[in-house]
Coordinates of C-alpha atoms in Angstrom, one line a residue:
A1 CA 0.3 0.2 -0.1
I2 CA 2.9 2.6 1.2
G3 CA 5.0 1.2 -2.7
L4 CA 1.1 2.0 -4.9
T5 CA 0.7 5.1 -2.6
V6 CA 4.1 6.3 -3.4
V7 CA 3.8 5.8 -7.2
Q8 CA -0.6 7.7 -7.0
L9 CA 1.3 10.5 -4.9
F10 CA 4.4 10.9 -7.6
H11 CA 2.1 10.5 -10.4
F12 CA -0.5 13.8 -9.1
V13 CA 2.7 15.8 -8.4
V14 CA 3.3 15.3 -12.9
R15 CA -0.1 15.3 -13.7
E16 CA -0.6 18.3 -11.6
R17 CA 2.5 20.3 -11.9
S18 CA 2.5 20.9 -8.0
V19 CA 3.0 19.5 -5.0
T20 CA 0.2 21.0 -3.4
A21 CA -2.9 20.3 -5.9
F22 CA -4.8 19.1 -4.0
P23 CA -5.3 15.1 -5.0
V24 CA -1.4 15.2 -4.4
Q25 CA -2.3 16.5 -0.7
V26 CA -5.0 13.8 -0.4
R27 CA -2.5 11.2 -1.6
F28 CA 0.7 13.2 0.8
F29 CA -1.4 12.9 3.4
Y30 CA -2.9 9.5 3.5
L31 CA 1.0 7.7 2.8
L32 CA 1.5 9.8 6.3
L33 CA -1.4 8.2 7.7
L34 CA 0.6 4.6 6.9
L35 CA 4.1 5.8 7.2
V36 CA 2.8 7.1 11.1
A37 CA 1.0 2.9 11.7
L38 CA 4.4 1.6 10.3
P39 CA 5.6 0.8 13.3
A40 CA 4.4 -2.0 15.2
D41 CA 3.4 -1.4 18.0
L42 CA 1.1 1.7 16.5
R43 CA -0.2 -1.3 13.8
W44 CA -3.5 -0.6 14.6
I45 CA -4.0 2.7 12.9
Y46 CA -4.0 0.7 9.9
W47 CA -7.7 -0.7 10.3
L48 CA -8.7 3.6 9.7
P49 CA -7.5 3.8 6.1
M50 CA -8.2 0.1 5.1
I51 CA -11.5 0.9 6.5
G52 CA -11.5 4.9 4.6
T53 CA -10.8 3.2 1.1
W54 CA -13.2 0.4 1.4
V55 CA -15.5 3.1 1.8
Q56 CA -13.9 4.9 -0.5
V57 CA -14.2 2.7 -3.2
L58 CA -17.6 1.1 -1.8
F59 CA -19.4 4.9 -2.1
G60 CA -16.9 7.3 -3.4
Y61 CA -17.4 9.4 0.1
C62 CA -13.3 10.2 0.6
T63 CA -12.8 10.4 5.0
M64 CA -9.3 11.7 3.9
A65 CA -10.7 14.4 1.7
R66 CA -12.9 16.1 3.5
M67 CA -10.5 15.7 6.2
V68 CA -8.1 17.2 3.6
S69 CA -10.2 20.4 2.2
L70 CA -10.6 21.8 6.4
L71 CA -7.3 22.5 6.5
P72 CA -6.5 26.3 6.6
W73 CA -5.1 26.3 2.9
N74 CA -8.0 24.3 1.3
R75 CA -10.8 27.0 3.1
Q76 CA -11.4 30.2 2.5
E77 CA -14.2 30.6 5.4
R78 CA -14.3 30.5 8.7
F79 CA -13.8 27.2 10.7
S80 CA -16.9 26.2 12.6
L81 CA -19.0 23.6 13.0
E82 CA -21.5 24.3 10.6
L83 CA -19.0 24.0 7.7
L84 CA -18.1 20.5 10.2
R85 CA -21.5 19.6 9.3
R86 CA -21.1 20.0 5.1
T87 CA -17.6 19.0 5.0
F88 CA -19.1 15.3 7.3
L89 CA -22.4 15.3 6.0
S90 CA -23.3 16.3 2.4
A91 CA -23.2 13.0 -0.4
P92 CA -19.7 12.4 -2.7
V93 CA -19.6 14.1 -5.7
R94 CA -17.3 13.6 -8.6
G95 CA -14.1 15.2 -8.5
N96 CA -12.6 17.5 -5.7
I97 CA -14.3 17.2 -2.4
L98 CA -14.5 21.6 -2.5
H99 CA -17.0 21.0 -5.7
G100 CA -19.8 19.7 -4.1
F101 CA -20.1 22.3 -1.8
P102 CA -22.8 25.3 -1.9
P103 CA -21.4 28.4 -2.4
T104 CA -21.4 30.6 0.9

C-alpha cells in the first residue's frame, strides 16, 4: 500500500504540475497515515485506511479528502460547526470535495 501510494503521489505531482494541488495533498496525507502506522505498536492504525479505502471504493465517500479540505490553506471560510457538518455529512461528489459545497 505504501509503495502504491508513493507511485500515485508521484503520478499526481507530475499530472497536476504542483505539489500543493488538492489530489497531491490527499495522497500525501494518506501516505503519512500509512507511515505513522508502520511501527509495530501502531499497526492497529492500519484499520483506518483499510476501512476508509473500502468506503471510498463502495460509496465514493473519501474521508481523507474531506479532512484535507478543512486545512486552512484549502478553505476560504472560517472554521465552524456548520463547515464540519457540511464537510462530513454532504453526499459524495465526483472530483474535488470542494466542488460539492454550495457557494458561501
